[in-house]
Amino acid sequence: MAVDVVEPSGWNPRALALLRESGLRFSRPRAAILGFFLAGDQHVSAESLHRSLLDGGASLSLSTVYLNLSVLCDAGLIRELKGLEGVSLYDSNVAPHGHMVCTVTGEVVDVPELEVAGIPLGRFLKEVVETATGWQVAEPTFSFEGLSPQALSKKR
């Protein structure tokens, strides 16, 4: 027998709707984490997210944060990327795009989807690699490493 989960009022309605549309059950930690990402474009580590949620009054463990980040990534509601020194960061922007990672500060910014001959770069690379190798590419991801404007100004 299915049990209806009563969703408490006061939660971000967009987060609740996205959880429902993705077939994910409501939980306070899951709604809090998704609500954090919906508040704005974010690139955060699990540890940083955990600190922010605790500072905001949430009561959850770091392992709960990791578990729910994995579930939200699998559902396509957030994305995982590698930041400075391979640290996993989580991105609220799930549209196709790349990243710039500053090798000095660790700052991460989105790079809009670029095009080659009118074809989105990701799709172009996917087709070229699949043709050349016979592999099936799930999703191409890319990032650029370099110096942010702030790092450059400090260097001068």
GROMACS .gro file of N, CA and C in nm:
model
  468
    1MET      N    1   0.084  -0.117   0.000
    1MET     CA    2   0.000   0.000   0.000
    1MET      C    3   0.088   0.124   0.000
    2ALA      N    4   0.065   0.215  -0.095
    2ALA     CA    5   0.144   0.338  -0.106
    2ALA      C    6   0.104   0.435   0.004
    3VAL      N    7   0.204   0.503   0.057
    3VAL     CA    8   0.179   0.602   0.160
    3VAL      C    9   0.207   0.739   0.101
    4ASP      N   10   0.115   0.830   0.112
    4ASP     CA   11   0.136   0.966   0.063
    4ASP      C   12   0.227   1.039   0.160
    5VAL      N   13   0.326   1.108   0.103
    5VAL     CA   14   0.415   1.189   0.185
    5VAL      C   15   0.358   1.330   0.185
    6VAL      N   16   0.332   1.383   0.302
    6VAL     CA   17   0.280   1.518   0.312
    6VAL      C   18   0.398   1.613   0.310
    7GLU      N   19   0.397   1.702   0.211
    7GLU     CA   20   0.505   1.799   0.198
    7GLU      C   21   0.472   1.922   0.280
    8PRO      N   22   0.558   1.958   0.373
    8PRO     CA   23   0.528   2.072   0.460
    8PRO      C   24   0.528   2.203   0.383
    9SER      N   25   0.446   2.295   0.429
    9SER     CA   26   0.445   2.427   0.366
    9SER      C   27   0.574   2.499   0.403
   10GLY      N   28   0.606   2.600   0.326
   10GLY     CA   29   0.726   2.677   0.354
   10GLY      C   30   0.848   2.634   0.274
   11TRP      N   31   0.840   2.520   0.204
   11TRP     CA   32   0.951   2.475   0.122
   11TRP      C   33   0.943   2.540  -0.014
   12ASN      N   34   1.056   2.556  -0.078
   12ASN     CA   35   1.062   2.614  -0.211
   12ASN      C   36   0.971   2.534  -0.305
   13PRO      N   37   0.863   2.598  -0.356
   13PRO     CA   38   0.769   2.523  -0.440
   13PRO      C   39   0.833   2.469  -0.567
   14ARG      N   40   0.932   2.540  -0.620
   14ARG     CA   41   1.001   2.493  -0.741
   14ARG      C   42   1.081   2.367  -0.711
   15ALA      N   43   1.146   2.363  -0.594
   15ALA     CA   44   1.222   2.244  -0.554
   15ALA      C   45   1.127   2.126  -0.538
   16LEU      N   46   1.012   2.148  -0.474
   16LEU     CA   47   0.916   2.040  -0.455
   16LEU      C   48   0.865   1.987  -0.589
   17ALA      N   49   0.836   2.079  -0.681
   17ALA     CA   50   0.787   2.039  -0.814
   17ALA      C   51   0.893   1.960  -0.890
   18LEU      N   52   1.019   2.005  -0.885
   18LEU     CA   53   1.126   1.933  -0.955
   18LEU      C   54   1.148   1.794  -0.897
   19LEU      N   55   1.142   1.782  -0.766
   19LEU     CA   56   1.155   1.650  -0.704
   19LEU      C   57   1.043   1.559  -0.753
   20ARG      N   58   0.922   1.610  -0.751
   20ARG     CA   59   0.805   1.532  -0.793
   20ARG      C   60   0.819   1.491  -0.940
   21GLU      N   61   0.854   1.589  -1.028
   21GLU     CA   62   0.867   1.560  -1.171
   21GLU      C   63   0.976   1.458  -1.200
   22SER      N   64   1.079   1.456  -1.116
   22SER     CA   65   1.191   1.363  -1.135
   22SER      C   66   1.165   1.227  -1.074
   23GLY      N   67   1.051   1.213  -1.009
   23GLY     CA   68   1.018   1.085  -0.946
   23GLY      C   69   1.090   1.062  -0.816
   24LEU      N   70   1.145   1.169  -0.757
   24LEU     CA   71   1.216   1.157  -0.631
   24LEU      C   72   1.121   1.187  -0.515
   25ARG      N   73   1.135   1.112  -0.409
   25ARG     CA   74   1.049   1.138  -0.294
   25ARG      C   75   1.100   1.260  -0.219
   26PHE      N   76   1.009   1.325  -0.151
   26PHE     CA   77   1.043   1.441  -0.071
   26PHE      C   78   1.117   1.397   0.054
   27SER      N   79   1.222   1.469   0.086
   27SER     CA   80   1.286   1.460   0.218
   27SER      C   81   1.335   1.600   0.250
   28ARG      N   82   1.339   1.631   0.378
   28ARG     CA   83   1.383   1.766   0.418
   28ARG      C   84   1.523   1.797   0.367
   29PRO      N   85   1.621   1.706   0.384
   29PRO     CA   86   1.755   1.736   0.333
   29PRO      C   87   1.757   1.756   0.181
   30ARG      N   88   1.686   1.670   0.108
   30ARG     CA   89   1.685   1.679  -0.038
   30ARG      C   90   1.624   1.812  -0.082
   31ALA      N   91   1.515   1.852  -0.020
   31ALA     CA   92   1.450   1.979  -0.055
   31ALA      C   93   1.540   2.097  -0.018
   32ALA      N   94   1.610   2.088   0.095
   32ALA     CA   95   1.699   2.197   0.136
   32ALA      C   96   1.816   2.210   0.039
   33ILE      N   97   1.874   2.098  -0.001
   33ILE     CA   98   1.988   2.100  -0.094
   33ILE      C   99   1.945   2.153  -0.230
   34LEU      N  100   1.835   2.103  -0.283
   34LEU     CA  101   1.787   2.150  -0.413
   34LEU      C  102   1.747   2.297  -0.405
   35GLY      N  103   1.685   2.338  -0.296
   35GLY     CA  104   1.650   2.478  -0.277
   35GLY      C  105   1.772   2.568  -0.279
   36PHE      N  106   1.882   2.521  -0.219
   36PHE     CA  107   2.008   2.597  -0.221
   36PHE      C  108   2.054   2.621  -0.364
   37PHE      N  109   2.051   2.516  -0.446
   37PHE     CA  110   2.096   2.529  -0.584
   37PHE      C  111   2.002   2.614  -0.668
   38LEU      N  112   1.874   2.611  -0.638
   38LEU     CA  113   1.778   2.690  -0.713
   38LEU      C  114   1.787   2.839  -0.680
   39ALA      N  115   1.851   2.873  -0.570
   39ALA     CA  116   1.864   3.013  -0.528
   39ALA      C  117   1.956   3.093  -0.621
   40GLY      N  118   2.039   3.027  -0.698
   40GLY     CA  119   2.129   3.096  -0.789
   40GLY      C  120   2.232   3.001  -0.847
   41ASP      N  121   2.301   3.047  -0.951
   41ASP     CA  122   2.402   2.965  -1.015
   41ASP      C  123   2.515   2.940  -0.915
   42GLN      N  124   2.541   2.815  -0.886
   42GLN     CA  125   2.637   2.777  -0.782
   42GLN      C  126   2.736   2.675  -0.835
   43HIS      N  127   2.857   2.682  -0.786
   43HIS     CA  128   2.958   2.578  -0.806
   43HIS      C  129   3.018   2.555  -0.667
   44VAL      N  130   2.971   2.454  -0.596
   44VAL     CA  131   3.014   2.434  -0.458
   44VAL      C  132   3.056   2.290  -0.434
   45SER      N  133   3.146   2.273  -0.338
   45SER     CA  134   3.184   2.139  -0.294
   45SER      C  135   3.079   2.091  -0.194
   46ALA      N  136   3.078   1.962  -0.169
   46ALA     CA  137   2.985   1.906  -0.071
   46ALA      C  138   3.009   1.966   0.066
   47GLU      N  139   3.136   1.984   0.101
   47GLU     CA  140   3.169   2.040   0.232
   47GLU      C  141   3.122   2.184   0.246
   48SER      N  142   3.141   2.263   0.141
   48SER     CA  143   3.097   2.402   0.143
   48SER      C  144   2.944   2.410   0.150
   49LEU      N  145   2.878   2.326   0.074
   49LEU     CA  146   2.731   2.320   0.077
   49LEU      C  147   2.685   2.284   0.217
   50HIS      N  148   2.747   2.184   0.277
   50HIS     CA  149   2.710   2.140   0.411
   50HIS      C  150   2.722   2.255   0.510
   51ARG      N  151   2.834   2.328   0.506
   51ARG     CA  152   2.853   2.443   0.595
   51ARG      C  153   2.744   2.548   0.574
   52SER      N  154   2.714   2.578   0.447
   52SER     CA  155   2.612   2.679   0.416
   52SER      C  156   2.475   2.638   0.469
   53LEU      N  157   2.441   2.511   0.452
   53LEU     CA  158   2.312   2.463   0.501
   53LEU      C  159   2.305   2.466   0.653
   54LEU      N  160   2.414   2.427   0.719
   54LEU     CA  161   2.417   2.434   0.866
   54LEU      C  162   2.404   2.579   0.913
   55ASP      N  163   2.475   2.670   0.846
   55ASP     CA  164   2.468   2.812   0.880
   55ASP      C  165   2.326   2.866   0.861
   56GLY      N  166   2.253   2.807   0.767
   56GLY     CA  167   2.116   2.848   0.740
   56GLY      C  168   2.014   2.782   0.831
   57GLY      N  169   2.059   2.700   0.924
   57GLY     CA  170   1.969   2.640   1.022
   57GLY      C  171   1.928   2.496   0.993
   58ALA      N  172   1.975   2.439   0.882
   58ALA     CA  173   1.941   2.300   0.851
   58ALA      C  174   2.016   2.206   0.945
   59SER      N  175   1.959   2.092   0.969
   59SER     CA  176   2.022   1.992   1.055
   59SER      C  177   2.041   1.865   0.973
   60LEU      N  178   2.163   1.845   0.921
   60LEU     CA  179   2.192   1.727   0.840
   60LEU      C  180   2.341   1.699   0.845
   61SER      N  181   2.375   1.573   0.822
   61SER     CA  182   2.515   1.531   0.827
   61SER      C  183   2.579   1.548   0.690
   62LEU      N  184   2.712   1.548   0.690
   62LEU     CA  185   2.785   1.556   0.564
   62LEU      C  186   2.756   1.434   0.477
   63SER      N  187   2.742   1.317   0.537
   63SER     CA  188   2.711   1.198   0.458
   63SER      C  189   2.574   1.209   0.392
   64THR      N  190   2.478   1.272   0.459
   64THR     CA  191   2.346   1.296   0.400
   64THR      C  192   2.358   1.389   0.280
   65VAL      N  193   2.445   1.490   0.291
   65VAL     CA  194   2.467   1.582   0.180
   65VAL      C  195   2.523   1.505   0.061
   66TYR      N  196   2.627   1.423   0.084
   66TYR     CA  197   2.688   1.345  -0.025
   66TYR      C  198   2.585   1.252  -0.090
   67LEU      N  199   2.508   1.182  -0.010
   67LEU     CA  200   2.408   1.089  -0.062
   67LEU      C  201   2.308   1.163  -0.151
   68ASN      N  202   2.258   1.275  -0.104
   68ASN     CA  203   2.157   1.349  -0.180
   68ASN      C  204   2.215   1.418  -0.302
   69LEU      N  205   2.339   1.462  -0.297
   69LEU     CA  206   2.403   1.517  -0.416
   69LEU      C  207   2.410   1.411  -0.525
   70SER      N  208   2.444   1.289  -0.487
   70SER     CA  209   2.450   1.179  -0.583
   70SER      C  210   2.313   1.153  -0.645
   71VAL      N  211   2.209   1.151  -0.563
   71VAL     CA  212   2.072   1.127  -0.611
   71VAL      C  213   2.029   1.239  -0.705
   72LEU      N  214   2.057   1.365  -0.668
   72LEU     CA  215   2.018   1.479  -0.751
   72LEU      C  216   2.095   1.482  -0.883
   73CYS      N  217   2.222   1.441  -0.880
   73CYS     CA  218   2.300   1.430  -1.005
   73CYS      C  219   2.242   1.322  -1.095
   74ASP      N  220   2.214   1.206  -1.038
   74ASP     CA  221   2.157   1.095  -1.116
   74ASP      C  222   2.024   1.135  -1.180
   75ALA      N  223   1.948   1.221  -1.112
   75ALA     CA  224   1.818   1.266  -1.163
   75ALA      C  225   1.833   1.380  -1.264
   76GLY      N  226   1.956   1.431  -1.281
   76GLY     CA  227   1.979   1.540  -1.377
   76GLY      C  228   1.939   1.677  -1.326
   77LEU      N  229   1.923   1.690  -1.195
   77LEU     CA  230   1.882   1.819  -1.138
   77LEU      C  231   2.001   1.909  -1.106
   78ILE      N  232   2.117   1.849  -1.086
   78ILE     CA  233   2.243   1.922  -1.070
   78ILE      C  234   2.349   1.842  -1.144
   79ARG      N  235   2.469   1.903  -1.161
   79ARG     CA  236   2.578   1.834  -1.231
   79ARG      C  237   2.703   1.836  -1.144
   80GLU      N  238   2.783   1.732  -1.160
   80GLU     CA  239   2.912   1.727  -1.091
   80GLU      C  240   3.020   1.766  -1.191
   81LEU      N  241   3.117   1.843  -1.144
   81LEU     CA  242   3.233   1.877  -1.226
   81LEU      C  243   3.357   1.873  -1.139
   82LYS      N  244   3.471   1.874  -1.201
   82LYS     CA  245   3.597   1.872  -1.127
   82LYS      C  246   3.653   2.013  -1.122
   83GLY      N  247   3.681   2.058  -1.001
   83GLY     CA  248   3.741   2.188  -0.981
   83GLY      C  249   3.892   2.175  -0.967
   84LEU      N  250   3.951   2.273  -0.903
   84LEU     CA  251   4.095   2.276  -0.881
   84LEU      C  252   4.139   2.150  -0.807
   85GLU      N  253   4.245   2.089  -0.852
   85GLU     CA  254   4.304   1.968  -0.794
   85GLU      C  255   4.205   1.852  -0.790
   86GLY      N  256   4.109   1.849  -0.884
   86GLY     CA  257   4.018   1.737  -0.896
   86GLY      C  258   3.906   1.730  -0.793
   87VAL      N  259   3.890   1.837  -0.715
   87VAL     CA  260   3.784   1.839  -0.614
   87VAL      C  261   3.648   1.839  -0.684
   88SER      N  262   3.556   1.755  -0.638
   88SER     CA  263   3.422   1.752  -0.695
   88SER      C  264   3.345   1.876  -0.654
   89LEU      N  265   3.289   1.943  -0.754
   89LEU     CA  266   3.203   2.058  -0.732
   89LEU      C  267   3.068   2.024  -0.793
   90TYR      N  268   2.965   2.088  -0.743
   90TYR     CA  269   2.831   2.062  -0.791
   90TYR      C  270   2.775   2.191  -0.848
   91ASP      N  271   2.712   2.179  -0.964
   91ASP     CA  272   2.670   2.293  -1.044
   91ASP      C  273   2.519   2.293  -1.056
   92SER      N  274   2.460   2.409  -1.034
   92SER     CA  275   2.315   2.423  -1.046
   92SER      C  276   2.269   2.437  -1.191
   93ASN      N  277   2.361   2.468  -1.281
   93ASN     CA  278   2.327   2.487  -1.422
   93ASN      C  279   2.342   2.354  -1.495
   94VAL      N  280   2.231   2.294  -1.534
   94VAL     CA  281   2.236   2.164  -1.600
   94VAL      C  282   2.231   2.175  -1.752
   95ALA      N  283   2.219   2.297  -1.805
   95ALA     CA  284   2.222   2.317  -1.950
   95ALA      C  285   2.363   2.289  -2.002
   96PRO      N  286   2.378   2.248  -2.127
   96PRO     CA  287   2.513   2.222  -2.181
   96PRO      C  288   2.601   2.348  -2.173
   97HIS      N  289   2.715   2.334  -2.112
   97HIS     CA  290   2.812   2.445  -2.102
   97HIS      C  291   2.944   2.390  -2.048
   98GLY      N  292   3.047   2.470  -2.061
   98GLY     CA  293   3.178   2.434  -2.008
   98GLY      C  294   3.210   2.522  -1.888
   99HIS      N  295   3.332   2.510  -1.838
   99HIS     CA  296   3.374   2.586  -1.720
   99HIS      C  297   3.515   2.640  -1.737
  100MET      N  298   3.539   2.754  -1.675
  100MET     CA  299   3.673   2.810  -1.658
  100MET      C  300   3.708   2.789  -1.511
  101VAL      N  301   3.826   2.734  -1.484
  101VAL     CA  302   3.871   2.711  -1.347
  101VAL      C  303   4.001   2.788  -1.328
  102CYS      N  304   4.001   2.881  -1.232
  102CYS     CA  305   4.123   2.958  -1.204
  102CYS      C  306   4.219   2.870  -1.125
  103THR      N  307   4.342   2.858  -1.176
  103THR     CA  308   4.442   2.772  -1.113
  103THR      C  309   4.502   2.835  -0.988
  104VAL      N  310   4.473   2.962  -0.963
  104VAL     CA  311   4.524   3.029  -0.843
  104VAL      C  312   4.417   3.033  -0.734
  105THR      N  313   4.298   3.081  -0.768
  105THR     CA  314   4.193   3.102  -0.668
  105THR      C  315   4.095   2.986  -0.657
  106GLY      N  316   4.087   2.901  -0.759
  106GLY     CA  317   3.989   2.794  -0.760
  106GLY      C  318   3.852   2.838  -0.806
  107GLU      N  319   3.837   2.966  -0.839
  107GLU     CA  320   3.709   3.018  -0.887
  107GLU      C  321   3.665   2.942  -1.012
  108VAL      N  322   3.536   2.915  -1.021
  108VAL     CA  323   3.480   2.845  -1.136
  108VAL      C  324   3.369   2.932  -1.194
  109VAL      N  325   3.374   2.954  -1.325
  109VAL     CA  326   3.268   3.028  -1.393
  109VAL      C  327   3.222   2.947  -1.514
  110ASP      N  328   3.096   2.968  -1.550
  110ASP     CA  329   3.041   2.899  -1.665
  110ASP      C  330   3.091   2.961  -1.795
  111VAL      N  331   3.113   2.875  -1.894
  111VAL     CA  332   3.142   2.918  -2.031
  111VAL      C  333   3.020   2.879  -2.112
  112PRO      N  334   2.957   2.974  -2.180
  112PRO     CA  335   2.838   2.939  -2.258
  112PRO      C  336   2.871   2.835  -2.365
  113GLU      N  337   2.767   2.764  -2.407
  113GLU     CA  338   2.783   2.663  -2.512
  113GLU      C  339   2.839   2.731  -2.637
  114LEU      N  340   2.954   2.686  -2.681
  114LEU     CA  341   3.020   2.741  -2.799
  114LEU      C  342   2.976   2.662  -2.922
  115GLU      N  343   2.992   2.722  -3.039
  115GLU     CA  344   2.953   2.653  -3.162
  115GLU      C  345   3.071   2.641  -3.258
  116VAL      N  346   3.070   2.534  -3.335
  116VAL     CA  347   3.165   2.512  -3.444
  116VAL      C  348   3.080   2.490  -3.568
  117ALA      N  349   3.095   2.578  -3.664
  117ALA     CA  350   3.018   2.570  -3.789
  117ALA      C  351   2.868   2.560  -3.762
  118GLY      N  352   2.821   2.637  -3.662
  118GLY     CA  353   2.679   2.640  -3.630
  118GLY      C  354   2.628   2.522  -3.549
  119ILE      N  355   2.719   2.433  -3.507
  119ILE     CA  356   2.681   2.316  -3.428
  119ILE      C  357   2.735   2.336  -3.286
  120PRO      N  358   2.652   2.313  -3.183
  120PRO     CA  359   2.703   2.325  -3.046
  120PRO      C  360   2.829   2.239  -3.028
  121LEU      N  361   2.929   2.296  -2.962
  121LEU     CA  362   3.059   2.231  -2.947
  121LEU      C  363   3.047   2.089  -2.891
  122GLY      N  364   2.966   2.070  -2.789
  122GLY     CA  365   2.951   1.936  -2.730
  122GLY      C  366   2.903   1.835  -2.832
  123ARG      N  367   2.801   1.871  -2.909
  123ARG     CA  368   2.748   1.779  -3.010
  123ARG      C  369   2.851   1.756  -3.120
  124PHE      N  370   2.922   1.863  -3.161
  124PHE     CA  371   3.026   1.852  -3.264
  124PHE      C  372   3.134   1.753  -3.219
  125LEU      N  373   3.184   1.772  -3.095
  125LEU     CA  374   3.289   1.683  -3.044
  125LEU      C  375   3.239   1.540  -3.029
  126LYS      N  376   3.118   1.524  -2.982
  126LYS     CA  377   3.058   1.392  -2.968
  126LYS      C  378   3.057   1.318  -3.101
  127GLU      N  379   3.010   1.386  -3.205
  127GLU     CA  380   3.002   1.323  -3.338
  127GLU      C  381   3.141   1.290  -3.392
  128VAL      N  382   3.237   1.380  -3.377
  128VAL     CA  383   3.373   1.356  -3.427
  128VAL      C  384   3.437   1.238  -3.355
  129VAL      N  385   3.426   1.236  -3.222
  129VAL     CA  386   3.487   1.128  -3.143
  129VAL      C  387   3.420   0.994  -3.172
  130GLU      N  388   3.289   0.994  -3.181
  130GLU     CA  389   3.219   0.868  -3.210
  130GLU      C  390   3.257   0.814  -3.347
  131THR      N  391   3.268   0.903  -3.446
  131THR     CA  392   3.306   0.860  -3.581
  131THR      C  393   3.449   0.808  -3.582
  132ALA      N  394   3.538   0.875  -3.510
  132ALA     CA  395   3.679   0.837  -3.512
  132ALA      C  396   3.708   0.711  -3.431
  133THR      N  397   3.630   0.684  -3.326
  133THR     CA  398   3.664   0.574  -3.236
  133THR      C  399   3.565   0.459  -3.236
  134GLY      N  400   3.443   0.483  -3.281
  134GLY     CA  401   3.340   0.382  -3.272
  134GLY      C  402   3.275   0.374  -3.135
  135TRP      N  403   3.322   0.454  -3.043
  135TRP     CA  404   3.264   0.459  -2.909
  135TRP      C  405   3.134   0.537  -2.913
  136GLN      N  406   3.049   0.513  -2.814
  136GLN     CA  407   2.931   0.595  -2.796
  136GLN      C  408   2.955   0.688  -2.678
  137VAL      N  409   2.956   0.817  -2.705
  137VAL     CA  410   2.984   0.917  -2.602
  137VAL      C  411   2.853   0.954  -2.534
  138ALA      N  412   2.850   0.943  -2.402
  138ALA     CA  413   2.729   0.977  -2.326
  138ALA      C  414   2.707   1.127  -2.329
  139GLU      N  415   2.804   1.201  -2.282
  139GLU     CA  416   2.795   1.347  -2.282
  139GLU      C  417   2.935   1.405  -2.273
  140PRO      N  418   2.974   1.484  -2.370
  140PRO     CA  419   3.106   1.546  -2.359
  140PRO      C  420   3.103   1.659  -2.257
  141THR      N  421   3.205   1.665  -2.176
  141THR     CA  422   3.219   1.776  -2.081
  141THR      C  423   3.357   1.835  -2.101
  142PHE      N  424   3.369   1.963  -2.076
  142PHE     CA  425   3.500   2.025  -2.090
  142PHE      C  426   3.514   2.140  -1.993
  143SER      N  427   3.639   2.165  -1.957
  143SER     CA  428   3.670   2.281  -1.874
  143SER      C  429   3.806   2.334  -1.917
  144PHE      N  430   3.824   2.461  -1.891
  144PHE     CA  431   3.948   2.529  -1.922
  144PHE      C  432   4.012   2.572  -1.792
  145GLU      N  433   4.142   2.559  -1.780
  145GLU     CA  434   4.213   2.608  -1.664
  145GLU      C  435   4.292   2.730  -1.705
  146GLY      N  436   4.299   2.827  -1.618
  146GLY     CA  437   4.372   2.949  -1.647
  146GLY      C  438   4.368   3.042  -1.527
  147LEU      N  439   4.388   3.169  -1.554
  147LEU     CA  440   4.390   3.269  -1.448
  147LEU      C  441   4.269   3.361  -1.461
  148SER      N  442   4.199   3.381  -1.350
  148SER     CA  443   4.085   3.472  -1.348
  148SER      C  444   4.137   3.616  -1.356
  149PRO      N  445   4.050   3.711  -1.391
  149PRO     CA  446   4.093   3.851  -1.394
  149PRO      C  447   4.151   3.896  -1.261
  150GLN      N  448   4.095   3.849  -1.148
  150GLN     CA  449   4.147   3.887  -1.015
  150GLN      C  450   4.287   3.832  -0.994
  151ALA      N  451   4.310   3.707  -1.033
  151ALA     CA  452   4.443   3.648  -1.019
  151ALA      C  453   4.544   3.719  -1.107
  152LEU      N  454   4.502   3.757  -1.228
  152LEU     CA  455   4.591   3.830  -1.318
  152LEU      C  456   4.629   3.966  -1.262
  153SER      N  457   4.533   4.036  -1.203
  153SER     CA  458   4.561   4.170  -1.148
  153SER      C  459   4.655   4.162  -1.030
  154LYS      N  460   4.646   4.056  -0.949
  154LYS     CA  461   4.736   4.038  -0.836
  154LYS      C  462   4.876   4.002  -0.882
  155LYS      N  463   4.883   3.935  -0.997
  155LYS     CA  464   5.012   3.890  -1.051
  155LYS      C  465   5.093   4.006  -1.106
  156ARG      N  466   5.023   4.110  -1.154
  156ARG     CA  467   5.092   4.223  -1.220
  156ARG      C  468   5.156   4.316  -1.123
   0.00000   0.00000   0.00000
